[in-house]
CSV table of C-alpha atoms and ligand atoms in Angstrom, one decimal:
chain,number,residue,atom,x,y,z
A,1,MET,CA,2.2,-52.2,47.3
A,2,ARG,CA,5.3,-50.3,46.4
A,3,ALA,CA,8.0,-52.0,44.2
A,4,ILE,CA,10.6,-51.1,46.9
A,5,ASP,CA,10.4,-49.7,50.4
A,6,TRP,CA,12.3,-49.6,53.7
A,7,VAL,CA,10.8,-51.5,56.6
A,8,SER,CA,11.9,-50.1,60.0
A,9,GLU,CA,11.9,-52.5,62.8
A,10,SER,CA,12.3,-51.5,66.5
A,11,ALA,CA,15.8,-52.2,67.9
A,12,PRO,CA,17.4,-54.7,68.3
A,13,ASN,CA,15.5,-56.1,65.3
A,14,PRO,CA,17.3,-55.0,62.1
A,15,SER,CA,15.4,-53.1,59.5
A,16,TRP,CA,15.2,-54.4,55.9
A,17,ILE,CA,14.2,-53.6,52.3
A,18,ARG,CA,10.9,-54.9,51.0
A,19,LEU,CA,10.7,-55.7,47.3
A,20,LEU,CA,7.9,-56.9,45.1
A,21,ASP,CA,9.6,-59.7,43.1
A,22,GLN,CA,8.9,-58.5,39.5
A,23,THR,CA,10.2,-61.8,38.0
A,24,ARG,CA,7.1,-63.5,39.5
A,25,LEU,CA,4.5,-61.0,38.0
A,26,PRO,CA,1.9,-61.0,36.7
A,27,ASN,CA,0.9,-64.4,38.1
A,28,ASP,CA,2.3,-64.1,41.7
A,29,GLU,CA,2.8,-61.2,44.0
A,30,ILE,CA,5.8,-62.4,46.0
A,31,VAL,CA,7.4,-60.1,48.6
A,32,LEU,CA,11.2,-60.3,49.1
A,33,GLU,CA,12.8,-59.5,52.5
A,34,ILE,CA,16.1,-58.1,51.6
A,35,ARG,CA,18.4,-58.1,54.7
A,36,THR,CA,21.9,-58.0,53.1
A,37,VAL,CA,23.6,-56.1,50.3
A,38,ASP,CA,24.4,-59.4,48.6
A,39,GLN,CA,20.6,-60.2,48.5
A,40,LEU,CA,19.9,-56.8,47.1
A,41,ILE,CA,22.6,-57.1,44.4
A,42,ASP,CA,21.1,-60.5,43.4
A,43,ALA,CA,17.7,-58.9,43.2
A,44,ILE,CA,19.0,-56.1,41.0
A,45,SER,CA,21.0,-58.5,38.8
A,46,ARG,CA,17.9,-60.7,38.1
A,47,LEU,CA,15.6,-57.8,37.7
A,48,ALA,CA,13.4,-58.7,40.8
A,49,VAL,CA,13.8,-54.9,41.3
A,50,ARG,CA,14.3,-52.9,38.1
A,51,GLY,CA,13.6,-49.6,36.4
A,52,ALA,CA,15.9,-46.6,36.6
A,53,PRO,CA,14.1,-44.6,39.4
A,54,ALA,CA,13.6,-47.8,41.5
A,55,LEU,CA,17.3,-48.6,41.1
A,56,GLY,CA,18.2,-45.2,42.4
A,57,VAL,CA,16.1,-45.8,45.5
A,58,ALA,CA,17.7,-49.3,45.8
A,59,GLY,CA,21.2,-47.9,45.7
A,60,ALA,CA,20.3,-45.4,48.4
A,61,MET,CA,18.6,-47.9,50.7
A,62,GLY,CA,21.3,-50.5,50.0
A,63,ALA,CA,23.9,-48.2,51.3
A,64,ALA,CA,21.9,-47.8,54.5
A,65,LEU,CA,21.5,-51.5,54.8
A,66,ALA,CA,25.3,-52.0,54.5
A,67,LEU,CA,26.0,-49.5,57.3
A,68,GLN,CA,23.3,-51.1,59.5
A,69,ASN,CA,24.8,-54.5,59.1
A,70,GLY,CA,28.5,-53.8,59.4
A,71,SER,CA,31.4,-51.5,59.9
A,72,ALA,CA,32.3,-48.5,57.7
A,73,GLU,CA,35.0,-50.7,56.2
A,74,THR,CA,32.8,-53.7,55.2
A,75,ALA,CA,30.0,-51.2,54.1
A,76,THR,CA,32.4,-49.4,51.8
A,77,GLU,CA,33.3,-52.7,50.0
A,78,GLU,CA,29.6,-53.8,49.8
A,79,ILE,CA,28.5,-50.4,48.5
A,80,ALA,CA,31.1,-50.4,45.8
A,81,ARG,CA,29.8,-53.7,44.5
A,82,LEU,CA,26.2,-52.5,44.8
A,83,ARG,CA,27.0,-49.4,42.7
A,84,GLU,CA,28.2,-51.5,39.8
A,85,ALA,CA,25.3,-54.1,39.9
A,86,ARG,CA,24.0,-52.8,36.6
A,87,PRO,CA,25.9,-50.4,34.3
A,88,THR,CA,23.5,-48.6,32.1
A,89,ALA,CA,20.9,-46.9,34.4
A,90,VAL,CA,22.8,-44.0,35.9
A,91,ASN,CA,20.3,-43.9,38.7
A,92,LEU,CA,21.8,-46.8,40.7
A,93,ALA,CA,25.1,-45.0,41.0
A,94,TRP,CA,23.3,-41.7,41.5
A,95,GLY,CA,21.3,-43.1,44.5
A,96,VAL,CA,24.5,-44.5,46.1
A,97,ASP,CA,26.4,-41.3,45.6
A,98,ARG,CA,23.6,-39.2,46.9
A,99,VAL,CA,23.6,-40.9,50.3
A,100,MET,CA,27.3,-41.4,50.5
A,101,ARG,CA,27.6,-37.7,51.1
A,102,SER,CA,26.4,-38.5,54.6
A,103,PHE,CA,28.4,-41.7,55.0
A,104,ASP,CA,30.8,-40.2,57.6
A,105,GLN,CA,27.9,-39.2,59.8
A,106,GLY,CA,26.8,-42.9,60.1
A,107,PHE,CA,23.8,-45.1,59.6
A,108,ASP,CA,21.0,-42.7,60.8
A,109,ALA,CA,22.2,-39.9,58.5
A,110,VAL,CA,22.5,-42.2,55.5
A,111,LEU,CA,19.0,-43.7,56.2
A,112,THR,CA,17.5,-40.3,56.5
A,113,GLU,CA,19.0,-39.4,53.1
A,114,ALA,CA,17.7,-42.7,51.6
A,115,ILE,CA,14.2,-42.0,52.8
A,116,ALA,CA,14.5,-38.5,51.3
A,117,VAL,CA,15.4,-40.1,47.9
A,118,ARG,CA,12.4,-42.4,48.2
A,119,ASP,CA,10.0,-39.5,49.0
A,120,GLU,CA,11.5,-37.3,46.3
A,121,ASP,CA,10.9,-40.1,43.8
A,122,ILE,CA,7.2,-40.2,44.7
A,123,LEU,CA,6.9,-36.4,44.3
A,124,GLY,CA,8.9,-36.6,41.1
A,125,SER,CA,6.5,-39.1,39.6
A,126,GLN,CA,3.6,-36.8,40.3
A,127,ARG,CA,5.4,-33.8,38.7
A,128,MET,CA,6.3,-35.8,35.6
A,129,ALA,CA,2.7,-37.0,35.2
A,130,GLU,CA,1.5,-33.4,35.3
A,131,LYS,CA,4.2,-32.1,32.9
A,132,GLY,CA,3.8,-35.0,30.6
A,133,TYR,CA,0.0,-34.5,30.3
A,134,ASN,CA,0.5,-30.8,29.7
A,135,LEU,CA,3.0,-31.5,26.9
A,136,LEU,CA,0.6,-33.9,25.2
A,137,ALA,CA,-2.2,-31.3,25.5
A,138,GLU,CA,0.2,-28.7,23.9
A,139,LEU,CA,1.3,-31.0,21.1
A,140,LEU,CA,-2.1,-32.6,20.4
A,141,PRO,CA,-4.8,-30.1,21.4
A,142,GLU,CA,-7.6,-31.5,19.3
A,143,LYS,CA,-6.7,-35.2,19.7
A,144,ILE,CA,-6.4,-35.1,23.4
A,145,ASN,CA,-10.1,-34.1,23.7
A,146,GLU,CA,-11.1,-37.0,21.4
A,147,GLY,CA,-9.0,-39.5,23.4
A,148,LEU,CA,-5.4,-40.5,22.8
A,149,THR,CA,-4.0,-43.9,21.7
A,150,LEU,CA,-0.5,-44.1,23.1
A,151,MET,CA,2.3,-46.5,22.6
A,152,THR,CA,5.0,-47.5,25.1
A,153,ILE,CA,7.7,-50.0,25.6
A,154,CYS,CA,9.1,-51.9,28.6
A,155,ASN,CA,7.7,-50.9,32.0
A,156,THR,CA,7.9,-47.4,33.3
A,157,GLY,CA,5.1,-47.3,35.8
A,158,SER,CA,4.9,-47.8,39.6
A,159,LEU,CA,7.0,-51.0,39.3
A,160,ALA,CA,9.9,-49.0,37.9
A,161,ALA,CA,9.7,-46.4,40.7
A,162,VAL,CA,8.3,-46.1,44.2
A,163,GLU,CA,4.9,-44.8,43.1
A,164,GLY,CA,3.6,-43.5,39.8
A,165,GLY,CA,6.6,-44.0,37.5
A,166,THR,CA,7.7,-42.1,34.4
A,167,ALA,CA,6.2,-42.7,31.0
A,168,LEU,CA,3.5,-45.0,32.2
A,169,GLY,CA,2.8,-42.5,35.0
A,170,VAL,CA,2.0,-39.9,32.3
A,171,ILE,CA,-0.3,-42.4,30.6
A,172,ALA,CA,-2.0,-43.1,33.9
A,173,GLU,CA,-2.6,-39.4,34.2
A,174,VAL,CA,-4.1,-39.2,30.7
A,175,PHE,CA,-6.4,-42.1,31.8
A,176,ARG,CA,-7.3,-40.4,35.1
A,177,ARG,CA,-8.4,-37.3,33.2
A,178,GLY,CA,-10.6,-39.4,30.8
A,179,ASP,CA,-8.5,-38.7,27.7
A,180,LEU,CA,-7.2,-42.2,27.0
A,181,THR,CA,-8.6,-44.3,24.2
A,182,ASN,CA,-6.0,-47.1,24.2
A,183,VAL,CA,-2.5,-48.1,25.2
A,184,ILE,CA,-0.4,-50.2,22.8
A,185,ALA,CA,2.3,-51.8,25.0
A,186,CYS,CA,5.2,-53.5,23.2
A,187,GLU,CA,5.8,-56.9,24.8
A,188,THR,CA,9.5,-56.1,25.2
A,189,ARG,CA,11.5,-59.3,24.6
A,190,PRO,CA,13.4,-61.0,26.0
A,191,LEU,CA,12.1,-60.4,29.5
A,192,PHE,CA,8.6,-59.2,28.5
A,193,GLN,CA,8.5,-56.2,30.8
A,194,GLY,CA,5.7,-54.9,28.6
A,195,ALA,CA,3.6,-58.0,28.3
A,196,ARG,CA,4.0,-58.9,32.0
A,197,LEU,CA,4.5,-55.7,34.0
A,198,THR,CA,3.0,-52.9,32.0
A,199,ALA,CA,-0.1,-55.0,31.1
A,200,TRP,CA,-0.4,-55.9,34.8
A,201,GLU,CA,-0.3,-52.2,35.9
A,202,LEU,CA,-2.8,-51.2,33.2
A,203,ALA,CA,-5.1,-54.0,34.0
A,204,LYS,CA,-5.0,-53.1,37.7
A,205,MET,CA,-6.0,-49.5,36.9
A,206,GLY,CA,-8.7,-50.6,34.5
A,207,ALA,CA,-7.1,-48.8,31.6
A,208,PRO,CA,-7.8,-50.0,28.0
A,209,HIS,CA,-4.7,-51.6,26.5
A,210,GLN,CA,-3.3,-54.2,24.1
A,211,THR,CA,0.1,-55.7,23.7
A,212,VAL,CA,2.0,-56.1,20.5
A,213,VAL,CA,4.9,-58.1,19.3
A,214,ASP,CA,7.9,-55.7,19.3
A,215,SER,CA,8.5,-56.1,15.6
A,216,ALA,CA,4.9,-55.2,14.8
A,217,ALA,CA,5.2,-51.8,16.6
A,218,ASN,CA,6.5,-49.7,13.6
A,219,PHE,CA,4.0,-51.2,11.2
A,220,ILE,CA,1.1,-50.3,13.5
A,221,THR,CA,2.5,-46.8,14.0
A,222,SER,CA,2.8,-46.4,10.2
A,223,GLN,CA,-0.9,-47.3,9.8
A,224,GLY,CA,-1.8,-44.0,11.6
A,225,GLY,CA,-3.4,-45.4,14.8
A,226,ILE,CA,-0.9,-44.1,17.3
A,227,ASP,CA,-1.1,-40.4,18.5
A,228,ALA,CA,2.2,-40.4,20.5
A,229,ILE,CA,4.9,-42.7,21.9
A,230,LEU,CA,6.1,-42.3,25.5
A,231,VAL,CA,9.1,-44.1,26.9
A,232,GLY,CA,11.3,-44.1,29.9
A,233,ALA,CA,15.1,-43.7,30.1
A,234,ASP,CA,18.0,-45.2,31.9
A,235,ARG,CA,20.6,-42.6,31.1
A,236,ILE,CA,20.3,-39.3,29.2
A,237,ALA,CA,23.5,-37.8,27.9
A,238,ALA,CA,24.3,-34.1,28.0
A,239,ASN,CA,23.3,-33.7,24.4
A,240,GLY,CA,19.9,-35.4,24.9
A,241,ASP,CA,20.8,-38.8,23.4
A,242,SER,CA,18.7,-41.3,25.6
A,243,ALA,CA,19.5,-44.9,26.5
A,244,ASN,CA,16.4,-47.0,27.2
A,245,LYS,CA,15.2,-50.6,26.8
A,246,ILE,CA,16.2,-52.3,23.6
A,247,GLY,CA,13.6,-51.6,20.9
A,248,THR,CA,13.2,-47.9,21.9
A,249,PHE,CA,15.4,-46.6,19.1
A,250,SER,CA,13.4,-48.6,16.6
A,251,ILE,CA,10.0,-47.2,17.6
A,252,ALA,CA,11.5,-43.7,17.7
A,253,LEU,CA,12.3,-44.2,14.0
A,254,GLY,CA,8.7,-45.3,13.6
A,255,ALA,CA,7.4,-42.2,15.3
A,256,GLN,CA,9.6,-40.0,13.0
A,257,TYR,CA,8.3,-41.8,9.9
A,258,ALA,CA,4.7,-41.4,11.1
A,259,GLY,CA,5.2,-37.7,12.1
A,260,ILE,CA,4.0,-38.2,15.7
A,261,PRO,CA,5.5,-37.0,19.0
A,262,PHE,CA,8.2,-39.2,20.6
A,263,ILE,CA,8.5,-38.3,24.3
A,264,VAL,CA,11.0,-39.5,26.9
A,265,VAL,CA,9.9,-39.3,30.5
A,266,ALA,CA,12.6,-39.5,33.3
A,267,PRO,CA,13.6,-37.8,36.5
A,268,GLU,CA,16.4,-35.3,36.5
A,269,SER,CA,18.5,-38.0,38.2
A,270,THR,CA,18.6,-39.9,34.9
A,271,ILE,CA,20.3,-37.0,33.2
A,272,ASP,CA,24.1,-37.6,33.1
A,273,VAL,CA,25.8,-34.4,32.1
A,274,GLU,CA,29.2,-36.1,32.6
A,275,THR,CA,28.4,-38.3,29.5
A,276,ALA,CA,28.6,-36.0,26.5
A,277,SER,CA,26.7,-38.2,24.0
A,278,GLY,CA,24.9,-41.5,23.6
A,279,ASP,CA,27.8,-43.3,22.0
A,280,LEU,CA,29.6,-43.1,25.3
A,281,ILE,CA,26.9,-44.9,27.3
A,282,THR,CA,27.8,-48.4,28.4
A,283,ILE,CA,25.1,-50.8,27.1
A,284,GLU,CA,24.5,-53.9,29.3
A,285,ASP,CA,24.6,-57.2,27.4
A,286,ARG,CA,22.7,-59.8,29.4
A,287,GLY,CA,24.0,-62.9,27.5
A,288,THR,CA,22.5,-65.8,25.5
A,289,ASP,CA,20.2,-67.5,28.0
A,290,GLU,CA,17.5,-64.8,28.2
A,291,VAL,CA,17.2,-64.9,24.4
A,292,VAL,CA,17.2,-68.6,23.7
A,293,THR,CA,15.0,-69.7,26.5
A,294,ILE,CA,11.3,-69.0,27.3
A,295,ASN,CA,9.9,-70.1,30.7
A,296,GLY,CA,13.1,-72.0,31.2
A,297,LYS,CA,12.8,-74.1,28.0
A,298,ARG,CA,15.5,-73.7,25.5
A,299,MET,CA,14.2,-73.1,21.9
A,300,SER,CA,17.5,-72.9,20.0
A,301,PRO,CA,20.2,-75.5,19.4
A,302,ALA,CA,22.9,-75.9,22.1
A,303,GLU,CA,25.4,-74.4,19.7
A,304,THR,CA,23.5,-71.2,19.3
A,305,THR,CA,24.6,-68.1,21.1
A,306,SER,CA,22.9,-64.6,21.1
A,307,LEU,CA,23.6,-60.9,21.1
A,308,ASN,CA,21.5,-59.5,24.0
A,309,PRO,CA,21.9,-55.8,24.4
A,310,ALA,CA,19.4,-54.8,27.1
A,311,PHE,CA,19.3,-51.1,26.0
A,312,ASP,CA,19.8,-49.0,22.9
A,313,VAL,CA,20.3,-45.3,22.4
A,314,THR,CA,17.8,-42.9,20.7
A,315,PRO,CA,19.5,-39.9,19.1
A,316,ALA,CA,18.3,-36.5,20.5
A,317,ALA,CA,17.1,-35.5,17.0
A,318,LEU,CA,14.4,-38.1,17.2
A,319,ILE,CA,13.1,-36.9,20.6
A,320,THR,CA,10.3,-34.4,20.6
A,321,GLY,CA,10.5,-33.8,24.3
A,322,ILE,CA,12.2,-35.0,27.5
A,323,VAL,CA,9.8,-34.6,30.4
A,324,THR,CA,11.5,-34.5,33.8
A,325,ASP,CA,10.2,-33.7,37.3
A,326,ALA,CA,11.6,-30.2,36.9
A,327,ARG,CA,11.3,-29.2,33.2
A,328,VAL,CA,10.5,-30.1,29.6
A,329,ILE,CA,13.4,-30.2,27.2
A,330,ARG,CA,12.9,-30.1,23.4
A,331,PRO,CA,15.9,-31.9,21.9
A,332,ALA,CA,14.5,-32.0,18.3
A,333,LEU,CA,14.3,-28.2,18.5
A,334,GLY,CA,18.0,-28.1,19.4
A,335,GLN,CA,17.6,-27.7,23.2
A,336,GLN,CA,20.0,-30.0,25.2
A,337,PRO,CA,19.7,-31.1,28.9
A,338,ALA,CA,23.1,-29.5,29.6
A,339,ASP,CA,22.0,-26.2,28.1
A,340,ALA,CA,18.8,-26.0,30.1
A,341,LEU,CA,20.3,-26.8,33.5
O,1,LIG,C1,11.2,-45.7,34.4
O,1,LIG,S1,12.7,-46.2,33.7
O,1,LIG,C2,12.4,-47.8,33.4
O,1,LIG,C3,13.4,-48.4,32.4
O,1,LIG,O1,14.1,-49.5,33.0
O,1,LIG,C4,13.9,-50.5,32.1
O,1,LIG,O2,15.0,-51.4,32.0
O,1,LIG,P1,15.0,-52.7,33.0
O,1,LIG,O3,13.6,-53.3,32.9
O,1,LIG,O4,16.1,-53.5,32.3
O,1,LIG,O5,15.4,-52.2,34.3
O,1,LIG,C5,13.6,-49.9,30.8
O,1,LIG,O6,14.8,-49.4,30.2
O,1,LIG,C6,12.7,-48.8,31.2
O,1,LIG,O7,12.5,-47.8,30.3
């Protein structure tokens, strides 16, 4: 089942957005019927729907929902709040802005554009999988025939998109072609997208995989067992600096130390040429509770607060390649997304 989709009902029944509630995975597959923008904003805020490409589709479909449910005036206010629901992934705002170009033509036009965003995301995942596999074959011609052991962090598969995904979509392609030996998935504290969601996706496809404590990742990489690291992105600056889940910068340093490829996989909609460099990217801090509690049980004293940046920024110089649905950019070789447009 797709992480997000539009469910068209025959008039006068209103249509709605269907979400797979990712906070309930891997144990329960719960479907959410999203019928208002406020419900969608809540789902985005608590990561029931998450992942940059999926957020782009959510922004687009949310704008259509706002116009279905109310006037242009009420929709404008709701869409403005939807666009700001999470700050780091540029895709949410991109998805809203994309369909707002048709806003004056009304609901049908906006919905048509939102469905186009969804279908482009599906095609984009297929193109990234192909381009990512080809880059691995170019960089590791001998090893790919022996079978690759790949590391990843967070979740970048079909749960982070409509189908396929980004980095995990490439890993799935390597598996489909019989060239995957193992996946090392960082558990990704504090919300465990790796241990819960990436492990769930890999188990469903029958792919070999193991999870690791995030802080063990660089030691494992330093021991020589990892052939390449593939990650997603939430916002890529014009110079190639890439924001992604917290912990990504650390494993990029580990990849440099071990001399292995570090590959970012993201659709073109994740590239933000208006942001010159990574230090200008807003990093969402999600507060103390996510860090000090596990399964709702607090493990630190009441007086304890936490720093909880949900993302970090990997400098372009550490990135071997950025694989998009349209091209492969080589930042470590001096090529920048803005240059290659
Ligand atoms: C395919 S991009 C997915 C991207 O989104 C994740 O963040 P979150 O789980 O907070 O939405 C993480 O940064 C992934 O790399």
